[in-house]
PDB file of C-alpha atoms in Angstrom:
ATOM      1  CA  MET A 123     -14.007 213.190   7.946  1.00  0.00           C
ATOM      2  CA  LYS A 124     -12.153 211.004  10.431  1.00  0.00           C
ATOM      3  CA  ASN A 125     -12.017 208.151   7.914  1.00  0.00           C
ATOM      4  CA  THR A 126     -10.652 210.541   5.256  1.00  0.00           C
ATOM      5  CA  ILE A 127      -7.869 211.683   7.583  1.00  0.00           C
ATOM      6  CA  LEU A 128      -6.991 208.095   8.430  1.00  0.00           C
ATOM      7  CA  PHE A 129      -6.905 207.179   4.742  1.00  0.00           C
ATOM      8  CA  LEU A 130      -4.649 210.130   3.884  1.00  0.00           C
ATOM      9  CA  GLY A 131      -2.343 209.178   6.743  1.00  0.00           C
ATOM     10  CA  PHE A 132      -2.162 205.602   5.497  1.00  0.00           C
ATOM     11  CA  LEU A 133      -1.518 206.812   1.929  1.00  0.00           C
ATOM     12  CA  TYR A 134       1.336 209.048   3.127  1.00  0.00           C
ATOM     13  CA  LEU A 135       2.968 206.173   4.966  1.00  0.00           C
ATOM     14  CA  SER A 136       2.528 203.887   1.958  1.00  0.00           C
ATOM     15  CA  LEU A 137       4.206 206.384  -0.346  1.00  0.00           C
ATOM     16  CA  ASN A 138       7.134 206.891   1.995  1.00  0.00           C
ATOM     17  CA  TYR A 139       7.785 203.332   3.119  1.00  0.00           C
ATOM     18  CA  THR A 140       8.505 200.278   0.985  1.00  0.00           C
ATOM     19  CA  TYR A 141       8.497 196.900   2.731  1.00  0.00           C
ATOM     20  CA  GLY A 142       9.356 198.570   6.036  1.00  0.00           C
ATOM     21  CA  GLN A 143      12.050 200.856   4.567  1.00  0.00           C
ATOM     22  CA  LYS A 144      11.726 204.602   4.940  1.00  0.00           C
ATOM     23  CA  ILE A 145      12.147 206.346   1.565  1.00  0.00           C
ATOM     24  CA  LEU A 146      13.473 209.922   1.485  1.00  0.00           C
ATOM     25  CA  LYS A 147      14.443 212.254  -1.351  1.00  0.00           C
ATOM     26  CA  ALA A 148      17.534 214.455  -1.346  1.00  0.00           C
ATOM     27  CA  SER A 149      17.331 218.011  -2.653  1.00  0.00           C
ATOM     28  CA  LEU A 150      20.013 219.949  -4.497  1.00  0.00           C
ATOM     29  CA  LEU A 151      22.091 222.222  -2.281  1.00  0.00           C
ATOM     30  CA  ILE A 152      24.839 223.298  -4.697  1.00  0.00           C
ATOM     31  CA  ASP A 153      24.881 222.712  -8.444  1.00  0.00           C
ATOM     32  CA  ALA A 154      28.634 222.085  -8.168  1.00  0.00           C
ATOM     33  CA  LYS A 155      29.021 220.098 -11.389  1.00  0.00           C
ATOM     34  CA  ALA A 156      31.893 218.293  -9.667  1.00  0.00           C
ATOM     35  CA  GLY A 157      33.860 215.865 -11.777  1.00  0.00           C
ATOM     36  CA  VAL A 158      34.345 213.580  -8.780  1.00  0.00           C
ATOM     37  CA  GLY A 159      32.773 215.120  -5.688  1.00  0.00           C
ATOM     38  CA  ASP A 160      33.814 213.218  -2.561  1.00  0.00           C
ATOM     39  CA  GLY A 161      35.147 213.468   0.991  1.00  0.00           C
ATOM     40  CA  ALA A 162      32.029 214.906   2.674  1.00  0.00           C
ATOM     41  CA  MET A 163      32.902 216.382   6.100  1.00  0.00           C
ATOM     42  CA  TRP A 164      31.144 218.728   8.542  1.00  0.00           C
ATOM     43  CA  TYR A 165      33.647 220.832  10.508  1.00  0.00           C
ATOM     44  CA  PRO A 166      32.114 221.055  14.010  1.00  0.00           C
ATOM     45  CA  THR A 167      33.760 224.259  15.282  1.00  0.00           C
ATOM     46  CA  GLU A 168      33.628 226.119  11.969  1.00  0.00           C
ATOM     47  CA  LYS A 169      30.052 224.955  11.365  1.00  0.00           C
ATOM     48  CA  MET A 170      30.869 224.504   7.695  1.00  0.00           C
ATOM     49  CA  PHE A 171      30.604 221.677   5.210  1.00  0.00           C
ATOM     50  CA  TYR A 172      33.714 220.600   3.278  1.00  0.00           C
ATOM     51  CA  TRP A 173      34.144 218.352   0.259  1.00  0.00           C
ATOM     52  CA  VAL A 174      36.668 217.725  -2.526  1.00  0.00           C
ATOM     53  CA  ASP A 175      36.533 217.431  -6.277  1.00  0.00           C
ATOM     54  CA  MET A 176      39.133 214.777  -7.047  1.00  0.00           C
ATOM     55  CA  ASP A 177      39.034 215.446 -10.761  1.00  0.00           C
ATOM     56  CA  ALA A 178      39.513 219.225 -10.457  1.00  0.00           C
ATOM     57  CA  LYS A 179      42.061 218.819  -7.617  1.00  0.00           C
ATOM     58  CA  THR A 180      40.148 221.269  -5.445  1.00  0.00           C
ATOM     59  CA  LEU A 181      38.823 221.579  -1.886  1.00  0.00           C
ATOM     60  CA  HIS A 182      35.492 223.317  -1.252  1.00  0.00           C
ATOM     61  CA  SER A 183      33.701 224.732   1.780  1.00  0.00           C
ATOM     62  CA  TYR A 184      30.103 225.838   2.301  1.00  0.00           C
ATOM     63  CA  ASN A 185      28.778 228.010   5.116  1.00  0.00           C
ATOM     64  CA  PRO A 186      25.045 227.312   5.638  1.00  0.00           C
ATOM     65  CA  ALA A 187      24.605 230.505   7.658  1.00  0.00           C
ATOM     66  CA  SER A 188      25.949 232.851   4.991  1.00  0.00           C
ATOM     67  CA  LYS A 189      25.346 230.572   1.973  1.00  0.00           C
ATOM     68  CA  VAL A 190      28.939 231.336   0.933  1.00  0.00           C
ATOM     69  CA  THR A 191      31.093 228.750  -0.835  1.00  0.00           C
ATOM     70  CA  GLU A 192      34.860 228.879  -1.222  1.00  0.00           C
ATOM     71  CA  MET A 193      37.175 226.884  -3.461  1.00  0.00           C
ATOM     72  CA  PHE A 194      40.829 226.058  -2.743  1.00  0.00           C
ATOM     73  CA  GLU A 195      43.176 225.004  -5.522  1.00  0.00           C
ATOM     74  CA  LEU A 196      45.254 222.050  -4.310  1.00  0.00           C
ATOM     75  CA  GLY A 197      47.024 220.963  -7.459  1.00  0.00           C
ATOM     76  CA  LYS A 198      46.881 217.360  -6.312  1.00  0.00           C
ATOM     77  CA  MET A 199      44.159 214.720  -6.545  1.00  0.00           C
ATOM     78  CA  THR A 200      42.585 214.586  -3.091  1.00  0.00           C
ATOM     79  CA  GLY A 201      40.131 211.988  -1.812  1.00  0.00           C
ATOM     80  CA  THR A 202      39.237 212.985   1.727  1.00  0.00           C
ATOM     81  CA  VAL A 203      39.349 215.782   4.290  1.00  0.00           C
ATOM     82  CA  ALA A 204      39.346 215.791   8.112  1.00  0.00           C
ATOM     83  CA  PRO A 205      39.434 218.588  10.720  1.00  0.00           C
ATOM     84  CA  ILE A 206      42.610 219.338  12.727  1.00  0.00           C
ATOM     85  CA  ASP A 207      42.406 220.292  16.407  1.00  0.00           C
ATOM     86  CA  THR A 208      44.636 223.355  15.892  1.00  0.00           C
ATOM     87  CA  GLY A 209      42.748 224.535  12.795  1.00  0.00           C
ATOM     88  CA  GLY A 210      42.901 223.791   9.111  1.00  0.00           C
ATOM     89  CA  VAL A 211      42.292 220.392   7.584  1.00  0.00           C
ATOM     90  CA  LEU A 212      44.073 217.119   6.986  1.00  0.00           C
ATOM     91  CA  LEU A 213      43.945 215.786   3.443  1.00  0.00           C
ATOM     92  CA  GLY A 214      44.325 212.315   1.989  1.00  0.00           C
ATOM     93  CA  VAL A 215      46.120 213.200  -1.247  1.00  0.00           C
ATOM     94  CA  SER A 216      47.220 210.979  -4.127  1.00  0.00           C
ATOM     95  CA  ASP A 217      50.829 210.870  -2.901  1.00  0.00           C
ATOM     96  CA  GLY A 218      50.456 211.241   0.868  1.00  0.00           C
ATOM     97  CA  VAL A 219      48.790 212.827   3.899  1.00  0.00           C
ATOM     98  CA  TYR A 220      49.008 216.628   4.007  1.00  0.00           C
ATOM     99  CA  SER A 221      47.873 219.379   6.339  1.00  0.00           C
ATOM    100  CA  PHE A 222      46.290 222.383   4.653  1.00  0.00           C
ATOM    101  CA  ASN A 223      46.004 225.881   6.120  1.00  0.00           C
ATOM    102  CA  THR A 224      42.781 227.349   4.737  1.00  0.00           C
ATOM    103  CA  HIS A 225      43.937 230.895   5.577  1.00  0.00           C
ATOM    104  CA  THR A 226      47.406 230.859   4.018  1.00  0.00           C
ATOM    105  CA  LYS A 227      46.391 228.197   1.463  1.00  0.00           C
ATOM    106  CA  THR A 228      49.577 226.230   2.078  1.00  0.00           C
ATOM    107  CA  MET A 229      50.031 222.451   2.151  1.00  0.00           C
ATOM    108  CA  LYS A 230      52.547 220.519   4.235  1.00  0.00           C
ATOM    109  CA  LEU A 231      53.361 216.830   3.806  1.00  0.00           C
ATOM    110  CA  LEU A 232      52.932 214.778   6.970  1.00  0.00           C
ATOM    111  CA  VAL A 233      53.639 211.286   5.650  1.00  0.00           C
ATOM    112  CA  ALA A 234      53.722 209.366   2.349  1.00  0.00           C
ATOM    113  CA  PRO A 235      52.788 205.793   3.301  1.00  0.00           C
ATOM    114  CA  GLU A 236      52.922 204.391  -0.240  1.00  0.00           C
ATOM    115  CA  THR A 237      56.145 205.809  -1.619  1.00  0.00           C
ATOM    116  CA  GLY A 238      57.294 203.716  -4.573  1.00  0.00           C
ATOM    117  CA  MET A 239      53.765 202.572  -5.491  1.00  0.00           C
ATOM    118  CA  PRO A 240      52.892 204.785  -8.514  1.00  0.00           C
ATOM    119  CA  ASN A 241      49.747 202.819  -9.358  1.00  0.00           C
ATOM    120  CA  ASN A 242      48.180 203.542  -5.952  1.00  0.00           C
ATOM    121  CA  TRP A 243      46.751 206.732  -4.470  1.00  0.00           C
ATOM    122  CA  LEU A 244      45.114 207.620  -1.166  1.00  0.00           C
ATOM    123  CA  ASN A 245      41.325 207.704  -1.256  1.00  0.00           C
ATOM    124  CA  ASP A 246      38.912 207.787   1.684  1.00  0.00           C
ATOM    125  CA  GLY A 247      39.637 208.271   5.387  1.00  0.00           C
ATOM    126  CA  LYS A 248      38.598 209.718   8.751  1.00  0.00           C
ATOM    127  CA  CYS A 249      39.996 210.269  12.228  1.00  0.00           C
ATOM    128  CA  ASP A 250      39.234 207.777  14.981  1.00  0.00           C
ATOM    129  CA  PRO A 251      37.866 208.869  18.396  1.00  0.00           C
ATOM    130  CA  SER A 252      41.408 209.370  19.755  1.00  0.00           C
ATOM    131  CA  GLY A 253      42.444 211.557  16.838  1.00  0.00           C
ATOM    132  CA  ARG A 254      44.481 209.146  14.715  1.00  0.00           C
ATOM    133  CA  PHE A 255      43.915 209.478  10.965  1.00  0.00           C
ATOM    134  CA  TRP A 256      42.908 206.303   9.124  1.00  0.00           C
ATOM    135  CA  VAL A 257      43.238 206.556   5.363  1.00  0.00           C
ATOM    136  CA  GLY A 258      43.071 203.884   2.701  1.00  0.00           C
ATOM    137  CA  SER A 259      44.423 203.650  -0.804  1.00  0.00           C
ATOM    138  CA  MET A 260      43.070 202.352  -4.078  1.00  0.00           C
ATOM    139  CA  GLY A 261      44.951 200.651  -6.861  1.00  0.00           C
ATOM    140  CA  PRO A 262      45.286 197.321  -8.691  1.00  0.00           C
ATOM    141  CA  LYS A 263      43.260 194.433  -7.281  1.00  0.00           C
ATOM    142  CA  ASN A 264      44.350 193.521  -3.734  1.00  0.00           C
ATOM    143  CA  LYS A 265      47.359 195.878  -3.891  1.00  0.00           C
ATOM    144  CA  ALA A 266      45.979 198.712  -1.741  1.00  0.00           C
ATOM    145  CA  SER A 267      45.989 199.116   2.058  1.00  0.00           C
ATOM    146  CA  LEU A 268      44.438 200.887   5.028  1.00  0.00           C
ATOM    147  CA  TYR A 269      46.820 202.991   7.145  1.00  0.00           C
ATOM    148  CA  ARG A 270      46.713 204.556  10.590  1.00  0.00           C
ATOM    149  CA  VAL A 271      48.628 207.832  10.951  1.00  0.00           C
ATOM    150  CA  ASN A 272      49.574 209.490  14.247  1.00  0.00           C
ATOM    151  CA  ALA A 273      50.479 213.092  15.128  1.00  0.00           C
ATOM    152  CA  GLU A 274      54.196 212.404  14.649  1.00  0.00           C
ATOM    153  CA  GLY A 275      53.606 211.465  11.026  1.00  0.00           C
ATOM    154  CA  GLN A 276      54.175 207.755  11.574  1.00  0.00           C
ATOM    155  CA  SER A 277      51.982 205.452   9.493  1.00  0.00           C
ATOM    156  CA  GLN A 278      51.147 201.837  10.173  1.00  0.00           C
ATOM    157  CA  ASN A 279      49.585 199.391   7.721  1.00  0.00           C
ATOM    158  CA  MET A 280      46.439 198.109   9.437  1.00  0.00           C
ATOM    159  CA  LEU A 281      44.883 196.130   6.558  1.00  0.00           C
ATOM    160  CA  ASP A 282      46.296 194.956   3.246  1.00  0.00           C
ATOM    161  CA  SER A 283      44.974 193.113   0.165  1.00  0.00           C
ATOM    162  CA  ILE A 284      42.530 196.005  -0.364  1.00  0.00           C
ATOM    163  CA  THR A 285      41.399 197.222  -3.793  1.00  0.00           C
ATOM    164  CA  ILE A 286      39.348 200.420  -3.274  1.00  0.00           C
ATOM    165  CA  SER A 287      39.429 201.637   0.322  1.00  0.00           C
ATOM    166  CA  ASN A 288      36.328 203.655   1.127  1.00  0.00           C
ATOM    167  CA  GLY A 289      33.856 204.305   3.967  1.00  0.00           C
ATOM    168  CA  ILE A 290      35.133 204.106   7.540  1.00  0.00           C
ATOM    169  CA  VAL A 291      33.381 205.046  10.824  1.00  0.00           C
ATOM    170  CA  TRP A 292      33.468 204.236  14.548  1.00  0.00           C
ATOM    171  CA  SER A 293      30.614 203.491  16.933  1.00  0.00           C
ATOM    172  CA  ASN A 294      29.556 206.027  19.553  1.00  0.00           C
ATOM    173  CA  ASP A 295      30.833 203.794  22.376  1.00  0.00           C
ATOM    174  CA  LYS A 296      34.256 203.529  20.677  1.00  0.00           C
ATOM    175  CA  THR A 297      34.198 199.723  20.566  1.00  0.00           C
ATOM    176  CA  LYS A 298      33.468 199.043  16.867  1.00  0.00           C
ATOM    177  CA  MET A 299      34.965 200.155  13.569  1.00  0.00           C
ATOM    178  CA  TYR A 300      33.117 199.709  10.272  1.00  0.00           C
ATOM    179  CA  TYR A 301      34.967 199.649   6.959  1.00  0.00           C
ATOM    180  CA  ILE A 302      34.306 199.271   3.214  1.00  0.00           C
ATOM    181  CA  ASP A 303      36.501 197.856   0.467  1.00  0.00           C
ATOM    182  CA  THR A 304      34.166 198.782  -2.392  1.00  0.00           C
ATOM    183  CA  PRO A 305      34.554 195.779  -4.762  1.00  0.00           C
ATOM    184  CA  SER A 306      33.672 193.394  -1.925  1.00  0.00           C
ATOM    185  CA  ASN A 307      30.144 194.921  -1.731  1.00  0.00           C
ATOM    186  CA  GLU A 308      30.401 194.440   2.033  1.00  0.00           C
ATOM    187  CA  VAL A 309      30.704 196.428   5.229  1.00  0.00           C
ATOM    188  CA  LYS A 310      33.042 194.759   7.690  1.00  0.00           C
ATOM    189  CA  GLN A 311      32.940 195.275  11.439  1.00  0.00           C
ATOM    190  CA  PHE A 312      36.015 195.132  13.684  1.00  0.00           C
ATOM    191  CA  ASP A 313      36.385 195.208  17.430  1.00  0.00           C
ATOM    192  CA  TYR A 314      38.188 198.492  18.065  1.00  0.00           C
ATOM    193  CA  ASN A 315      40.479 199.351  21.004  1.00  0.00           C
ATOM    194  CA  ASP A 316      40.416 203.119  21.372  1.00  0.00           C
ATOM    195  CA  LYS A 317      43.396 203.190  23.731  1.00  0.00           C
ATOM    196  CA  THR A 318      45.762 201.336  21.413  1.00  0.00           C
ATOM    197  CA  GLY A 319      44.095 201.942  18.048  1.00  0.00           C
ATOM    198  CA  SER A 320      44.112 198.216  17.285  1.00  0.00           C
ATOM    199  CA  ILE A 321      41.378 196.279  15.467  1.00  0.00           C
ATOM    200  CA  ALA A 322      40.441 192.596  15.614  1.00  0.00           C
ATOM    201  CA  ASN A 323      37.715 190.017  14.950  1.00  0.00           C
ATOM    202  CA  LYS A 324      36.627 191.025  11.450  1.00  0.00           C
ATOM    203  CA  LYS A 325      33.143 190.035  10.371  1.00  0.00           C
ATOM    204  CA  VAL A 326      30.700 191.037   7.618  1.00  0.00           C
ATOM    205  CA  VAL A 327      27.656 192.951   8.918  1.00  0.00           C
ATOM    206  CA  VAL A 328      26.209 194.359   5.665  1.00  0.00           C
ATOM    207  CA  LYS A 329      26.131 192.704   2.251  1.00  0.00           C
ATOM    208  CA  PHE A 330      24.999 194.736  -0.765  1.00  0.00           C
ATOM    209  CA  PRO A 331      22.674 192.770  -3.081  1.00  0.00           C
ATOM    210  CA  ASP A 332      23.264 192.726  -6.822  1.00  0.00           C
ATOM    211  CA  GLY A 333      21.872 195.573  -8.887  1.00  0.00           C
ATOM    212  CA  VAL A 334      22.003 198.397  -6.328  1.00  0.00           C
ATOM    213  CA  GLY A 335      25.456 199.761  -7.063  1.00  0.00           C
ATOM    214  CA  SER A 336      28.535 199.452  -4.850  1.00  0.00           C
ATOM    215  CA  PRO A 337      29.177 200.833  -1.351  1.00  0.00           C
ATOM    216  CA  ASP A 338      31.320 203.972  -1.273  1.00  0.00           C
ATOM    217  CA  GLY A 339      31.525 206.590   1.509  1.00  0.00           C
ATOM    218  CA  MET A 340      29.798 206.089   4.854  1.00  0.00           C
ATOM    219  CA  ALA A 341      28.462 207.969   7.900  1.00  0.00           C
ATOM    220  CA  ILE A 342      27.085 206.757  11.234  1.00  0.00           C
ATOM    221  CA  ASP A 343      24.273 208.092  13.414  1.00  0.00           C
ATOM    222  CA  THR A 344      23.850 208.138  17.188  1.00  0.00           C
ATOM    223  CA  LYS A 345      21.842 204.905  17.098  1.00  0.00           C
ATOM    224  CA  GLY A 346      24.702 203.098  15.369  1.00  0.00           C
ATOM    225  CA  ASN A 347      23.018 202.858  11.975  1.00  0.00           C
ATOM    226  CA  LEU A 348      25.240 203.107   8.896  1.00  0.00           C
ATOM    227  CA  TRP A 349      24.460 205.524   6.042  1.00  0.00           C
ATOM    228  CA  ILE A 350      26.192 204.362   2.858  1.00  0.00           C
ATOM    229  CA  ALA A 351      26.594 206.105  -0.504  1.00  0.00           C
ATOM    230  CA  HIS A 352      25.887 203.921  -3.561  1.00  0.00           C
ATOM    231  CA  TRP A 353      28.293 204.263  -6.468  1.00  0.00           C
ATOM    232  CA  GLY A 354      26.113 203.481  -9.485  1.00  0.00           C
ATOM    233  CA  GLY A 355      22.991 203.258  -7.341  1.00  0.00           C
ATOM    234  CA  SER A 356      21.540 206.801  -7.127  1.00  0.00           C
ATOM    235  CA  CYS A 357      21.001 206.685  -3.397  1.00  0.00           C
ATOM    236  CA  VAL A 358      22.273 206.603   0.163  1.00  0.00           C
ATOM    237  CA  SER A 359      21.038 203.610   2.131  1.00  0.00           C
ATOM    238  CA  CYS A 360      20.752 203.185   5.905  1.00  0.00           C
ATOM    239  CA  TRP A 361      21.565 199.828   7.504  1.00  0.00           C
ATOM    240  CA  ASP A 362      21.310 198.370  10.975  1.00  0.00           C
ATOM    241  CA  PRO A 363      24.643 196.535  11.439  1.00  0.00           C
ATOM    242  CA  LYS A 364      23.161 194.421  14.226  1.00  0.00           C
ATOM    243  CA  THR A 365      20.664 192.787  11.864  1.00  0.00           C
ATOM    244  CA  GLY A 366      22.230 193.454   8.452  1.00  0.00           C
ATOM    245  CA  GLU A 367      18.933 194.936   7.243  1.00  0.00           C
ATOM    246  CA  MET A 368      18.396 198.079   5.209  1.00  0.00           C
ATOM    247  CA  ILE A 369      15.971 200.318   7.087  1.00  0.00           C
ATOM    248  CA  ALA A 370      15.902 203.511   4.990  1.00  0.00           C
ATOM    249  CA  LYS A 371      16.925 204.906   1.621  1.00  0.00           C
ATOM    250  CA  VAL A 372      17.620 208.420   0.384  1.00  0.00           C
ATOM    251  CA  GLU A 373      17.006 208.776  -3.340  1.00  0.00           C
ATOM    252  CA  VAL A 374      19.588 211.045  -5.013  1.00  0.00           C
ATOM    253  CA  PRO A 375      19.204 212.426  -8.586  1.00  0.00           C
ATOM    254  CA  ALA A 376      22.712 211.397  -9.627  1.00  0.00           C
ATOM    255  CA  LEU A 377      24.008 208.002 -10.700  1.00  0.00           C
ATOM    256  CA  ASN A 378      27.292 207.861  -8.773  1.00  0.00           C
ATOM    257  CA  VAL A 379      26.841 208.850  -5.128  1.00  0.00           C
ATOM    258  CA  THR A 380      30.216 208.974  -3.407  1.00  0.00           C
ATOM    259  CA  SER A 381      30.076 210.142   0.210  1.00  0.00           C
ATOM    260  CA  CYS A 382      27.845 211.540   2.934  1.00  0.00           C
ATOM    261  CA  ALA A 383      28.241 213.310   6.268  1.00  0.00           C
ATOM    262  CA  PHE A 384      25.885 214.518   8.977  1.00  0.00           C
ATOM    263  CA  GLY A 385      26.072 218.237   9.628  1.00  0.00           C
ATOM    264  CA  GLY A 386      24.084 221.333  10.426  1.00  0.00           C
ATOM    265  CA  GLU A 387      23.346 222.870  13.799  1.00  0.00           C
ATOM    266  CA  ASN A 388      22.128 219.612  15.357  1.00  0.00           C
ATOM    267  CA  LEU A 389      23.911 217.159  13.029  1.00  0.00           C
ATOM    268  CA  GLU A 390      20.545 216.213  11.551  1.00  0.00           C
ATOM    269  CA  THR A 391      21.243 217.181   7.922  1.00  0.00           C
ATOM    270  CA  LEU A 392      22.868 214.588   5.696  1.00  0.00           C
ATOM    271  CA  TYR A 393      25.124 216.204   3.083  1.00  0.00           C
ATOM    272  CA  ILE A 394      25.797 214.095  -0.019  1.00  0.00           C
ATOM    273  CA  THR A 395      28.422 214.313  -2.779  1.00  0.00           C
ATOM    274  CA  THR A 396      28.164 212.946  -6.325  1.00  0.00           C
ATOM    275  CA  THR A 397      30.125 212.754  -9.581  1.00  0.00           C
ATOM    276  CA  SER A 398      29.438 213.967 -13.101  1.00  0.00           C
ATOM    277  CA  LEU A 399      31.915 211.592 -14.742  1.00  0.00           C
ATOM    278  CA  PHE A 400      31.999 207.849 -15.453  1.00  0.00           C
ATOM    279  CA  MET A 401      28.633 207.473 -17.168  1.00  0.00           C
ATOM    280  CA  ASP A 402      27.368 207.020 -20.691  1.00  0.00           C
ATOM    281  CA  GLU A 403      25.469 209.605 -22.720  1.00  0.00           C
ATOM    282  CA  SER A 404      22.020 208.288 -21.792  1.00  0.00           C
ATOM    283  CA  SER A 405      22.867 208.451 -18.079  1.00  0.00           C
ATOM    284  CA  GLN A 406      24.158 211.996 -18.500  1.00  0.00           C
ATOM    285  CA  LYS A 407      20.799 213.019 -19.947  1.00  0.00           C
ATOM    286  CA  LYS A 408      18.908 211.160 -17.216  1.00  0.00           C
ATOM    287  CA  PHE A 409      20.828 212.900 -14.403  1.00  0.00           C
ATOM    288  CA  PRO A 410      21.248 216.598 -15.295  1.00  0.00           C
ATOM    289  CA  LEU A 411      22.121 217.424 -11.661  1.00  0.00           C
ATOM    290  CA  ARG A 412      24.989 214.922 -11.537  1.00  0.00           C
ATOM    291  CA  GLY A 413      28.047 216.275  -9.768  1.00  0.00           C
ATOM    292  CA  GLY A 414      25.860 218.287  -7.416  1.00  0.00           C
ATOM    293  CA  ILE A 415      25.947 218.515  -3.627  1.00  0.00           C
ATOM    294  CA  PHE A 416      22.671 217.343  -2.081  1.00  0.00           C
ATOM    295  CA  MET A 417      21.074 217.426   1.338  1.00  0.00           C
ATOM    296  CA  VAL A 418      18.264 215.757   3.247  1.00  0.00           C
ATOM    297  CA  ASN A 419      16.883 215.762   6.772  1.00  0.00           C
ATOM    298  CA  THR A 420      16.832 212.062   7.640  1.00  0.00           C
ATOM    299  CA  GLY A 421      15.222 212.275  11.072  1.00  0.00           C
ATOM    300  CA  ALA A 422      18.447 210.800  12.464  1.00  0.00           C
ATOM    301  CA  LYS A 423      21.276 212.571  14.269  1.00  0.00           C
ATOM    302  CA  GLY A 424      24.865 211.948  13.260  1.00  0.00           C
ATOM    303  CA  LEU A 425      28.083 211.756  15.220  1.00  0.00           C
ATOM    304  CA  PRO A 426      30.460 214.732  14.917  1.00  0.00           C
ATOM    305  CA  ALA A 427      33.666 214.359  12.927  1.00  0.00           C
ATOM    306  CA  ASN A 428      36.687 213.451  15.040  1.00  0.00           C
ATOM    307  CA  TYR A 429      39.631 215.882  14.942  1.00  0.00           C
ATOM    308  CA  PHE A 430      43.162 214.934  14.038  1.00  0.00           C
ATOM    309  CA  LYS A 431      45.016 215.462  17.315  1.00  0.00           C
ATOM    310  CA  THR A 432      48.389 217.110  16.945  1.00  0.00           C
ATOM    311  CA  ASN A 433      49.503 216.698  20.582  1.00  0.00           C
TER     312      ASN A 433
END
């Protein structure tokens, strides 16, 4: 009997680990059928999960306690959402950064950092530990940028020669910033000064191999590991930036996985967004749940979203 138990335990580990990597499977939370689901964000005080559908120009919320979802018509292509310390959300919209009151359903422009650049639009972004909003654009090759926006609506270009600005997170000790320009297939690390909001000493800490898709949105856990959505790769991978090694993978039944965020009562649930567009007919048949919102308990605990500070 003892040998049988040991064998079953070994078999379980073998099925769930591949060459030292933990393999998990995400389950469907909402069959959203999003055209381009993105911008995953857990709102700490509201205890709700937010995401956007860029194609439908909508913002969505989900309350795990009540199982209630709500949709907000924005009328503008929106790539990311962040919480505001006074309530409501901050949005990275195609033509600028807006605040959005979820009660009155009104939008207010804060700043348009790329006025006069019609081929660019704002994509992914998050707030840093001191409450400044970092948002990047996407556009023609090397023509996009990463911006830092303060409470007064002043934007500063922090990085240029970007093509598709995506995942961005900060370490728990507020000394490192990690950032993705998707076509590079890399995650870059910067030394981060929380007092001044400056970054320096860029270096590559994760390099995606060929054939696994491209890095898109990103989350970070309390141990400093990076959880990265794979566009074209049907998964979220977890990497140790200190070693550059992949240590876990979450399999997702959708081809284009766009963003992820830790949420739930203890920030132990990873919420995942996907798209239903940009795939051929055979891929559409292979992934009937494409465009859905997925979830998985990773065994890790995430860092809470930083608020945009208005004062």
